[in-house]
Coordinates of C-alpha atoms in Angstrom, one line a residue:
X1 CA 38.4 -12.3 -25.6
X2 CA 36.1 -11.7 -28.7
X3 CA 34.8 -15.0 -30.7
X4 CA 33.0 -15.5 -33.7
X5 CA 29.6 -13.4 -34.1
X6 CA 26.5 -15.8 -33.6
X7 CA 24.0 -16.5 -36.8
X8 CA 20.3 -14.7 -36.3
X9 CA 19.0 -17.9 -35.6
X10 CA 21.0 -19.2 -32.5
X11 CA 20.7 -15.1 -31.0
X12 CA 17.1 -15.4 -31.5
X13 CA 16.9 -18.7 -29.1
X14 CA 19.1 -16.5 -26.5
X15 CA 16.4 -13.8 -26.8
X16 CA 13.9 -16.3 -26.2
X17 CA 15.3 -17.0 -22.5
X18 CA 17.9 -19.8 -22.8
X19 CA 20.7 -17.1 -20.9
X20 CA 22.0 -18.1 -17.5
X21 CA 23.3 -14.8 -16.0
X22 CA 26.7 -15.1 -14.1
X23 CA 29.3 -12.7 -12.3
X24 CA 29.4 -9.7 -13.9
X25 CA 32.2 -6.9 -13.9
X26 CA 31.9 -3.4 -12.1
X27 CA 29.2 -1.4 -13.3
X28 CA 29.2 2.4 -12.4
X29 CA 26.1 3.9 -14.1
X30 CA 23.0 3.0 -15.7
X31 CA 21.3 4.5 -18.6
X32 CA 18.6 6.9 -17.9
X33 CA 15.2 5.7 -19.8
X34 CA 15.1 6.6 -23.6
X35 CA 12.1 6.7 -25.8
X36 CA 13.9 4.4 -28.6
X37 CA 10.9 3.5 -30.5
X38 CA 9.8 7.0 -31.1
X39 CA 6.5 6.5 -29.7
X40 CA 6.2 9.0 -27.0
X41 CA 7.2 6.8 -24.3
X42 CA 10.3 6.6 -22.9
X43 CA 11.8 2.6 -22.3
X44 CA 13.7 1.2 -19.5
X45 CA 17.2 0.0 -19.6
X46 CA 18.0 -3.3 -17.5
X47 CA 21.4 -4.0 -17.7
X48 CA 22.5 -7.9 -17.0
X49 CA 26.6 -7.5 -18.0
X50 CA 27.0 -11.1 -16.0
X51 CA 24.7 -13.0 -19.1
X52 CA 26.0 -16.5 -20.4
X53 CA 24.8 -16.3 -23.8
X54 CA 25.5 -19.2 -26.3
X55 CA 27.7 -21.1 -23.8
X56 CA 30.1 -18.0 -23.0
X57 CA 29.9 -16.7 -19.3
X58 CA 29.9 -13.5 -18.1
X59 CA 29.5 -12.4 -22.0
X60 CA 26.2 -10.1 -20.8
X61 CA 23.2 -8.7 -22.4
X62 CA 20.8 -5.3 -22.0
X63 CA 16.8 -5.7 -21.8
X64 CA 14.7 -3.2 -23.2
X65 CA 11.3 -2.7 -21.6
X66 CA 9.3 -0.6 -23.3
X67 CA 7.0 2.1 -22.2
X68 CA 3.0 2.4 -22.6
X69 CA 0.5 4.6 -21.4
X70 CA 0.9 2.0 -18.4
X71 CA 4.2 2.2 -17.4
X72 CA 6.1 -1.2 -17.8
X73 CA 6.0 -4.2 -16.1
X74 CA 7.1 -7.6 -16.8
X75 CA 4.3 -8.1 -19.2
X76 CA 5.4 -5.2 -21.0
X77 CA 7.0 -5.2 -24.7
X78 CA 10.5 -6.2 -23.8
X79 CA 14.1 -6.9 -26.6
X80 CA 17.2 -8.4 -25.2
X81 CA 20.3 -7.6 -27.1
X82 CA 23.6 -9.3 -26.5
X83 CA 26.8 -8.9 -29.0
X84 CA 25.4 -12.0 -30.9
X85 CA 22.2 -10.1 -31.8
X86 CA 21.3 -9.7 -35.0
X87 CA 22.3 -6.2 -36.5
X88 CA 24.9 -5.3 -34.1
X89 CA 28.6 -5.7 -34.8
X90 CA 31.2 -7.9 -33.0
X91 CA 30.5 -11.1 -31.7
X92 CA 30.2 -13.1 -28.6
X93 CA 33.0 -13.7 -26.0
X94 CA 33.8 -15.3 -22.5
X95 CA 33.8 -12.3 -19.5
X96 CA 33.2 -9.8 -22.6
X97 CA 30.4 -8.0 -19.5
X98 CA 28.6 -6.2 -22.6
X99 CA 26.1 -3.9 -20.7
X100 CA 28.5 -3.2 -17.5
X101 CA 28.0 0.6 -18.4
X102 CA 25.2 2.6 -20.3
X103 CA 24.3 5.6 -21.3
X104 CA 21.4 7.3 -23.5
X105 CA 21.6 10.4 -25.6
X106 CA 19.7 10.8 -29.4
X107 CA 23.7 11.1 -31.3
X108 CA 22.3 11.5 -35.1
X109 CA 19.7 13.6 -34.0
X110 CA 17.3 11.9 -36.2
X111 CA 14.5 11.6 -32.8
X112 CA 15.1 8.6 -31.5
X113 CA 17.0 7.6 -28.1
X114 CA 20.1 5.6 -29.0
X115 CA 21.8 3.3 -26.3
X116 CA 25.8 3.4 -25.7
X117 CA 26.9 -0.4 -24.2
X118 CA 29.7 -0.6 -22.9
X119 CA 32.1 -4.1 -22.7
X120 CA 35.4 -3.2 -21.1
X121 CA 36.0 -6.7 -21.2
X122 CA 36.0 -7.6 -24.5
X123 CA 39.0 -5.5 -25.6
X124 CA 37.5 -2.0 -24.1
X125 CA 34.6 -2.1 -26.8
X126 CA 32.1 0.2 -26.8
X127 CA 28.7 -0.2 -28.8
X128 CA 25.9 2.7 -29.6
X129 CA 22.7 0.3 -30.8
X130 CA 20.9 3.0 -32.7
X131 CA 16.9 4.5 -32.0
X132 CA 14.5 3.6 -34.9
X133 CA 10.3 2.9 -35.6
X134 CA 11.3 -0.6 -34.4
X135 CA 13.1 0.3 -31.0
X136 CA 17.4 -0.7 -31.3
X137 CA 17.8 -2.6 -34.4
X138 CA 21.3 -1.6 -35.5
X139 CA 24.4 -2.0 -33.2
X140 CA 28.1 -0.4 -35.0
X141 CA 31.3 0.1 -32.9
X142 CA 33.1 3.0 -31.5
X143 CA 36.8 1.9 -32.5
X144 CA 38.7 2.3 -29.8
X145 CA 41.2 6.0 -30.2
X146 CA 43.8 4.2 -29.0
X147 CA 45.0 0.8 -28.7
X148 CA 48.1 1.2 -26.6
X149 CA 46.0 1.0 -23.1
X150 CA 42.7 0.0 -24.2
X151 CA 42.6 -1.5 -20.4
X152 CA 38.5 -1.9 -19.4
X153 CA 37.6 0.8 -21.5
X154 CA 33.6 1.3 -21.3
X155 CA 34.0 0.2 -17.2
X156 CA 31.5 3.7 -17.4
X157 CA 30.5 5.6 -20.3
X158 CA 28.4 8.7 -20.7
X159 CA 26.5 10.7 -23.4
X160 CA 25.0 13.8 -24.2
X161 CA 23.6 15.2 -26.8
X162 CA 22.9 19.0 -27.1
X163 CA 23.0 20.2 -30.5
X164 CA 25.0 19.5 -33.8
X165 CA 28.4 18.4 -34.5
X166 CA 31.4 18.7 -31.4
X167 CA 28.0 19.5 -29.0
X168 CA 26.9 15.9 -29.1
X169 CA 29.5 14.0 -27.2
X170 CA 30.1 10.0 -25.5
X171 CA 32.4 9.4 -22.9
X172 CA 33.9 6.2 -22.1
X173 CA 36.2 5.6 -19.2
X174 CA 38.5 3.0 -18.5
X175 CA 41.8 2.5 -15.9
X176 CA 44.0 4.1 -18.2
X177 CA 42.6 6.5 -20.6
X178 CA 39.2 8.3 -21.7
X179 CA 38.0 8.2 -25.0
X180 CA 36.1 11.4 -26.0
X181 CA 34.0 10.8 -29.2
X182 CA 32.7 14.2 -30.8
X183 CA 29.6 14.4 -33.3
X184 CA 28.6 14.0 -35.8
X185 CA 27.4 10.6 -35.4
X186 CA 25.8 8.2 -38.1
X187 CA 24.4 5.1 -38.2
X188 CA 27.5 3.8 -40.1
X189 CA 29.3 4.2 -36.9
X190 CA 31.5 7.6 -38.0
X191 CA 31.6 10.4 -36.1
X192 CA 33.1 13.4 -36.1
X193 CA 36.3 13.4 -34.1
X194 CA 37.5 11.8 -31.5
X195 CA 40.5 12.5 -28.3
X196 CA 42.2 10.5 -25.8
X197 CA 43.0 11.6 -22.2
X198 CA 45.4 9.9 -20.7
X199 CA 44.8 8.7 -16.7
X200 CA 46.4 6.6 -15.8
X201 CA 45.6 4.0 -13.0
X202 CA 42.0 5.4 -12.5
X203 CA 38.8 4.2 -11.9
X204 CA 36.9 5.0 -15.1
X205 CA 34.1 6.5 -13.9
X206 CA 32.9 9.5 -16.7
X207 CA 29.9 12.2 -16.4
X208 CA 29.1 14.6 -19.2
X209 CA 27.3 18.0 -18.6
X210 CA 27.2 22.0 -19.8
X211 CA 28.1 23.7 -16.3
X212 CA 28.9 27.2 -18.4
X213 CA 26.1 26.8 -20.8
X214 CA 28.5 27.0 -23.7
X215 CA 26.0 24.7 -25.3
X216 CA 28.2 22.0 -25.6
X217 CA 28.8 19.3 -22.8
X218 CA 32.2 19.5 -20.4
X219 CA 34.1 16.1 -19.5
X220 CA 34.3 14.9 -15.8
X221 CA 36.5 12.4 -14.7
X222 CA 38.4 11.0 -11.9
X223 CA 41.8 9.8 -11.1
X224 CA 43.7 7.0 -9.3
X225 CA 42.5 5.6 -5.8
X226 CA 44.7 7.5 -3.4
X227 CA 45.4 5.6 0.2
X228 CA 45.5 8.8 1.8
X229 CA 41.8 9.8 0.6
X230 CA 38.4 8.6 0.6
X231 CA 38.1 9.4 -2.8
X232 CA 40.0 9.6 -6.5
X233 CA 40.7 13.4 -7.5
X234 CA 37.9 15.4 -9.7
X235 CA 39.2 16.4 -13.0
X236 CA 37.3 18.6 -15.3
X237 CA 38.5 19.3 -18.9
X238 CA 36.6 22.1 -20.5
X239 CA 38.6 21.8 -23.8
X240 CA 38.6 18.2 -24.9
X241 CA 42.5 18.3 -25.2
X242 CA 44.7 15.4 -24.6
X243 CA 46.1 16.1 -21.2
X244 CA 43.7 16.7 -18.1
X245 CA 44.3 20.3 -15.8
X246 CA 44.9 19.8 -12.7
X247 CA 42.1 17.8 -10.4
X248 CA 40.2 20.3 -8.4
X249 CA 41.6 21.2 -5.0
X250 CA 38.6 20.7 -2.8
X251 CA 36.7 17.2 -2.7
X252 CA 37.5 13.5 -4.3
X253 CA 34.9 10.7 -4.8
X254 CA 33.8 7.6 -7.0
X255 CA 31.3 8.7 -9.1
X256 CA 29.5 12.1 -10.4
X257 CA 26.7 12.3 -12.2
X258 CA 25.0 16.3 -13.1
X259 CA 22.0 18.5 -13.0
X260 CA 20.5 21.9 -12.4
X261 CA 20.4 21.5 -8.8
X262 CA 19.7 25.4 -8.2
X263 CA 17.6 26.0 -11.4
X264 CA 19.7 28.7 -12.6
X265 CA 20.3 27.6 -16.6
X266 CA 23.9 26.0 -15.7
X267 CA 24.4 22.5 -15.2
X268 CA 25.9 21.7 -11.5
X269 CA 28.1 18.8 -10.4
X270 CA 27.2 16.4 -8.4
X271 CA 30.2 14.3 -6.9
X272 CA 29.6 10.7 -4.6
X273 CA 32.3 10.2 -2.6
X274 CA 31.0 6.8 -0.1
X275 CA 33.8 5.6 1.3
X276 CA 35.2 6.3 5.1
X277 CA 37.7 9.3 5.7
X278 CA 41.6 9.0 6.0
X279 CA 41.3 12.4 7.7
X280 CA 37.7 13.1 9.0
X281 CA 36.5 16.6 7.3
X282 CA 39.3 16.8 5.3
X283 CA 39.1 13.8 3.1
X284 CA 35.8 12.8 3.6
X285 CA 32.9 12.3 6.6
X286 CA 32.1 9.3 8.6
X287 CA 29.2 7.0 6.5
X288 CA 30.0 8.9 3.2
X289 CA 29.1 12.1 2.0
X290 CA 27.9 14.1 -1.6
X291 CA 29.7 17.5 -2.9
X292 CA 27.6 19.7 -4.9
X293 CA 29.5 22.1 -6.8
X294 CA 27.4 25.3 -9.2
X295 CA 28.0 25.8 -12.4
X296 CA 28.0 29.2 -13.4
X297 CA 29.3 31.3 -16.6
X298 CA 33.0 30.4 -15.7
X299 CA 32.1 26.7 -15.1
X300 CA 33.6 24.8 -12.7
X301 CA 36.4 26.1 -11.2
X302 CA 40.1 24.6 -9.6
X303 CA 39.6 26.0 -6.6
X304 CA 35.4 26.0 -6.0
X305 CA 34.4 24.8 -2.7
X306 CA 31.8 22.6 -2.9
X307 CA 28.7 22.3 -0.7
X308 CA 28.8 19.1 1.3
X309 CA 25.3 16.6 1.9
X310 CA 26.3 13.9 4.5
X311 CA 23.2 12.0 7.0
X312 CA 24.3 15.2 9.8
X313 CA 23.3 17.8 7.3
X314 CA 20.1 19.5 8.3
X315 CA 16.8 18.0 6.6
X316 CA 18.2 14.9 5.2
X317 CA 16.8 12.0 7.1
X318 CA 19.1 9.0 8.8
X319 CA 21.9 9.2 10.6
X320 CA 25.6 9.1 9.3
X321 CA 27.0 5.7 10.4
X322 CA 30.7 4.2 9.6
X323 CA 29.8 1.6 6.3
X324 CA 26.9 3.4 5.0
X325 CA 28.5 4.2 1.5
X326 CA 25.9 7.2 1.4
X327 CA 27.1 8.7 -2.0
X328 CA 27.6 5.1 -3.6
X329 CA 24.8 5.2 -5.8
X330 CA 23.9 8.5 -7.2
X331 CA 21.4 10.4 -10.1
X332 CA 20.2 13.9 -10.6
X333 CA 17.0 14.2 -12.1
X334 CA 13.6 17.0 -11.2
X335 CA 11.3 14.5 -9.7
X336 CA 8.7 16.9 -8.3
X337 CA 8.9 19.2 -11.5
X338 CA 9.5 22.6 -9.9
X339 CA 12.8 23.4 -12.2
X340 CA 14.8 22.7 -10.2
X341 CA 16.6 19.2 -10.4
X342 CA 16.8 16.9 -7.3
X343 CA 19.4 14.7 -5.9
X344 CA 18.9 11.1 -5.5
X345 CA 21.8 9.5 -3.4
X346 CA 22.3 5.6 -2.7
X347 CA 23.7 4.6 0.6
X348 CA 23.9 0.4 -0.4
X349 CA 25.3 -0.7 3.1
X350 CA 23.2 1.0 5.4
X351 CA 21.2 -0.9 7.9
X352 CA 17.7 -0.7 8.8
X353 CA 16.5 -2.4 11.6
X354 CA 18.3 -5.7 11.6
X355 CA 18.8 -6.1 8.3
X356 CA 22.6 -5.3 7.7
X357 CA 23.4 -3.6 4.7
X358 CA 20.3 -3.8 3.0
X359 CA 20.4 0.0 1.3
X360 CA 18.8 2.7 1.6
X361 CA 17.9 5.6 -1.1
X362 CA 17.6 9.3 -0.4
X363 CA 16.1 12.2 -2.4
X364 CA 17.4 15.8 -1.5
X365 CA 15.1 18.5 -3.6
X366 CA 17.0 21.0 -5.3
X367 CA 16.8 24.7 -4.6
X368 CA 16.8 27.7 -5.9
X369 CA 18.4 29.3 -2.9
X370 CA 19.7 28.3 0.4
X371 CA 21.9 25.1 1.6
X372 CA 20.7 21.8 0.7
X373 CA 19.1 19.2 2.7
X374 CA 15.6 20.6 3.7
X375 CA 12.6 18.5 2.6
X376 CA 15.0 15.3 1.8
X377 CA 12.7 12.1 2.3
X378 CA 13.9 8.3 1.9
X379 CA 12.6 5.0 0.5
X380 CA 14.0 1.5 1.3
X381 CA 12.3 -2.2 0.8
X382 CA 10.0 -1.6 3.7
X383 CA 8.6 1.4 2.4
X384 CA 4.9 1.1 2.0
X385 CA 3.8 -0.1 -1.2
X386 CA 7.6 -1.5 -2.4
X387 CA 7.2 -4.9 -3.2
X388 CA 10.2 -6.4 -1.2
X389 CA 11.5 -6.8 2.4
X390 CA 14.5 -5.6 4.1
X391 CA 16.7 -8.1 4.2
X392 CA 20.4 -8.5 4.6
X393 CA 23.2 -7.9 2.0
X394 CA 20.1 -6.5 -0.3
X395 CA 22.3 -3.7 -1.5
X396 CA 18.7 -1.2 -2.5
X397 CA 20.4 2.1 -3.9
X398 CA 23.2 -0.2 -6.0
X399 CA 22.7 2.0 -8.7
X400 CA 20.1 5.2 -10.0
X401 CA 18.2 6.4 -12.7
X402 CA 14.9 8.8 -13.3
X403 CA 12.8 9.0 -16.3
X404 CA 8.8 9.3 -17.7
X405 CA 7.9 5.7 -18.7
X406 CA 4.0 6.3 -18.9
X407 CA 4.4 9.9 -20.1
X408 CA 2.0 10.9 -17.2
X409 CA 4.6 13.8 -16.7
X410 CA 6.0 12.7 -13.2
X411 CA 9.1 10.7 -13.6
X412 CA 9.3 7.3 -12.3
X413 CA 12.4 6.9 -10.0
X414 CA 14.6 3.9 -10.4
X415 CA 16.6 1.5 -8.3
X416 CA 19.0 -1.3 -8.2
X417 CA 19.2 -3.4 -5.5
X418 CA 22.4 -5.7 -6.8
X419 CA 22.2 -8.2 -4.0
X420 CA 18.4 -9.0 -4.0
X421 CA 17.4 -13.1 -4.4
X422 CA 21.0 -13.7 -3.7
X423 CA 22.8 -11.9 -6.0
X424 CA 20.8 -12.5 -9.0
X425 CA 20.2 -8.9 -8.7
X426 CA 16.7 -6.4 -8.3
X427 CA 15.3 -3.6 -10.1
X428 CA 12.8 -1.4 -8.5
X429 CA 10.2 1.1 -10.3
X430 CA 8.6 3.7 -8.0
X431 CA 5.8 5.7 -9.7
X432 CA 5.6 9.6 -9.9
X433 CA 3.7 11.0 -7.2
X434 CA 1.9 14.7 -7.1
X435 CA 5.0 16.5 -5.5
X436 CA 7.6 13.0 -5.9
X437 CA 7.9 9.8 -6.4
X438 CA 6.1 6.9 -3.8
X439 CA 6.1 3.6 -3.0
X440 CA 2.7 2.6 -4.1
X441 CA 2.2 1.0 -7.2
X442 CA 5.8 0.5 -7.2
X443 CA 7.0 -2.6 -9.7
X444 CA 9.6 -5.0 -9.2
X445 CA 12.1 -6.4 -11.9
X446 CA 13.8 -9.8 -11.6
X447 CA 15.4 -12.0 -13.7
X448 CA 12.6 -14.8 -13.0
X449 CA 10.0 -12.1 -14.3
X450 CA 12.7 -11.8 -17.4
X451 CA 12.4 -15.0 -18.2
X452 CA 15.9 -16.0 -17.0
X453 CA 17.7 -18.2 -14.6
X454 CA 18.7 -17.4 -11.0
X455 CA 22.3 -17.4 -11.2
X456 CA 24.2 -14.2 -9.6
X457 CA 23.4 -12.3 -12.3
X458 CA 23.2 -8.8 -10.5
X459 CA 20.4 -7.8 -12.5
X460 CA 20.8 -3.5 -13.0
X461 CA 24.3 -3.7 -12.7
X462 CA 26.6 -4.2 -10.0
X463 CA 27.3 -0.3 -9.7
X464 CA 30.4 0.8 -7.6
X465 CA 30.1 -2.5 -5.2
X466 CA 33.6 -3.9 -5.8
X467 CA 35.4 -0.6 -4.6
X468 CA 33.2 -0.4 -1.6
X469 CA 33.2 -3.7 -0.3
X470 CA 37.2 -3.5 -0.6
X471 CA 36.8 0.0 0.4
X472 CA 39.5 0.9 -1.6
X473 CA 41.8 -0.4 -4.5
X474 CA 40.7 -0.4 -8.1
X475 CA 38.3 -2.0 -10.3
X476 CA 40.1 -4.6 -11.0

């Protein structure tokens, strides 16, 4: 429930470390870094939705670390930003989980990064704290489109911003509807139009991308949690209408995110679908599996077959083992810079060694022909030059992101590990290497090094943990 907004004075003491992080809700994605501050460098997002802030658990808060020409670290330039922070609007409130989903996109197209925060517990509110000289200054709301079944809204949103007006879009998924928001945006929170879709019962997990290269960004959804699947059904609306077409007819999963897997100009969709199979190739594959499906000038298609990634498929390293939840984290992004984006796929409950369900992370290099798989390498928490141990119930690979933080031009690749110290949560940096990311030189993220206390706080977001410990259900 929403309270009063908190005076400048009392947010400034919460900035200053006095938050005890608490339970957050589900989180599905996490921002991608954003170069807010118009400096050249691009800043990393640290969600921590599970915040107390001003005596109101579970209310949450985002940190900002800003980039330099050395990365960041905890020493970095860092803002925390919680609903009672000066310049944004709204105000503190009990299980609000502000931060539980975020995206980045530049929606006024004045240069800057801005940040969408989601709260789907504070009445489905959705934030965008704006880009500026002086990093996110300004927070307005995205009203909700409708308030019939405004029910978790902003559980995931997404963003994208390629070109004026309708081609700059955000996303924002909850259990019973999606809000599309069109551009163009302004600071004063308007925009330019805005859609519901109703879908009902769902899992509100969103992804925005151009798979026709229409220049303007297609809508990706998914629908309710079916016993007799793996997964929720793929829906993808080309038009922005009210009513989704029909889900497409070959593959169901959790989450998507997309990318130009093949390097041909059109944006491909990439689909994780973690959880065991009802029917074993039908449904789904034993430890989890990823469907890749091409873009092309007709889009995405009802009835494309996808190309299926599991631990079996030739050149991906591991084997596929019941309870892996391989496809439970997931990001596209082109780590070794050859055009061609690559595939970086969480398995949170895999096992390495003794350590039960400590997480791995795999990275399957795009192509510009052939089947998928060759080359794929893996990093997990006894990886040289991580700073970290395997160790039980770590959950490494929670949730994903990619992005340039020292503008070296070799993205660093980024990992949540929700389960880390405890449950306070873990966030992992992983330097750009010649041809991909490595271990060395690696930085670790906690909330200790935030300056905050050790209480569950799932530090990076809790990603899609909830549906797979229950394997199944909602996000309730």
């Amino acid at each position: 429930m929403r309270r009063g907004s908190a005076a400048a004075v009392v947010a400034a003491a919460v900035i200053a470390g006095t938050m005890v992080p608490a339970m957050p809700a589900v989180a599905v994605h996490g921002a991608v870094p954003g170069d807010f501050d118009g400096d050249g460098y691009r800043d990393l997002v640290l969600p921590v939705p599970g915040a107390t802030v001003l005596g109101y658990e579970r209310a949450g808060a985002v940190v900002v670390v800003y980039g330099s020409s050395k990365g960041v670290s905890s020493a970095s330039r860092r803002q925390t930003i919680t609903e009672g922070s000066a310049g944004v609007e709204g105000g503190v409130g009990e299980n609000d989980g502000f931060g539980t989903s975020t995206a980045t996109a530049d929606l006024n197209r004045d240069g800057y990064a801005d940040l969408v925060v989601g709260a789907p517990d504070d009445e489905g509110t959705t934030r965008i704290l704006w880009g500026s000289r002086n990093g996110l200054t300004k927070g307005t709301e995205l009203p909700t489109v409708s308030t019939a079944y405004p029910d978790r809204n902003g559980l995931d949103v997404a963003a994208a911003g390629l070109g004026t007006g309708s081609r700059t879009k955000v996303l924002i998924g909850g259990l019973q509807l999606t809000d599309v928001y069109k551009g163009p945006f302004a600071k004063d929170g308007s925009y330019g139009d805005s859609v519901t879709v109703w879908n009902r019962d769902a899992i509100g997990s969103v992804a925005l991308g151009d798979f026709n290269r229409s220049g303007s960004p297609d809508q990706v959804a998914f629908g309710t949690l079916r016993p007799e699947l793996s997964g929720s059904p793929i829906m993808v609306n080309h038009a922005g209408t009210e009513t989704w077409p029909e889900p497409l007819e070959h593959g169901n999963g959790l989450i998507a995110a997309t990318g130009d897997v093949n390097g041909d100009g059109y944006a491909d969709l990439v689909v994780g679908d973690p959880l065991e199979p009802v029917t074993p190739g039908v449904d789904g594959e034993t430890g989890g599996r990823v469907l890749v499906y091409r873009g092309s000038k007709n889009g995405i298609t009802r009835t494309q077959v996808p190309e299926v990634i599991t631990q079996q498929t030739a050149g991906v390293p591991g084997t596929s083992e019941a309870g892996d939840r391989f496809g439970g984290g997931l990001t596209v992004a082109d780590l070794n810079r050859d055009g061609a984006a690559d595939i970086v796929i969480g398995a949170p409950y895999e096992a390495v060694g003794a350590a039960e369900r400590t997480g791995t992370v795999t990275v399957i290099p795009g192509r510009r022909s052939g089947a998928l798989g060759t080359g794929g390498y893996s990093f997990h928490q006894d990886t040289t030059g991580i700073p970290s141990s395997n160790e039980a119930g770590d959950f490494f690979g929670t949730t994903l992101s990619a992005g340039d933080l020292n503008r070296d031009g070799r993205p660093e690749l980024i990992i949540g590990a929700a389960g880390e110290n405890n449950g306070n949560g873990a966030v992992f940096t992983l330097p750009g290497g010649t041809s991909r990311p490595t271990g060395t030189g690696s930085r670790v993220f906690t909330l200790e090094t935030l300056g905050m206390a050790q209480a569950d706080g799932w530090l990076g977001g809790k990603g899609l943990l909830r549906l797979l410990d229950a394997g199944g259900g909602t996000t309730n």
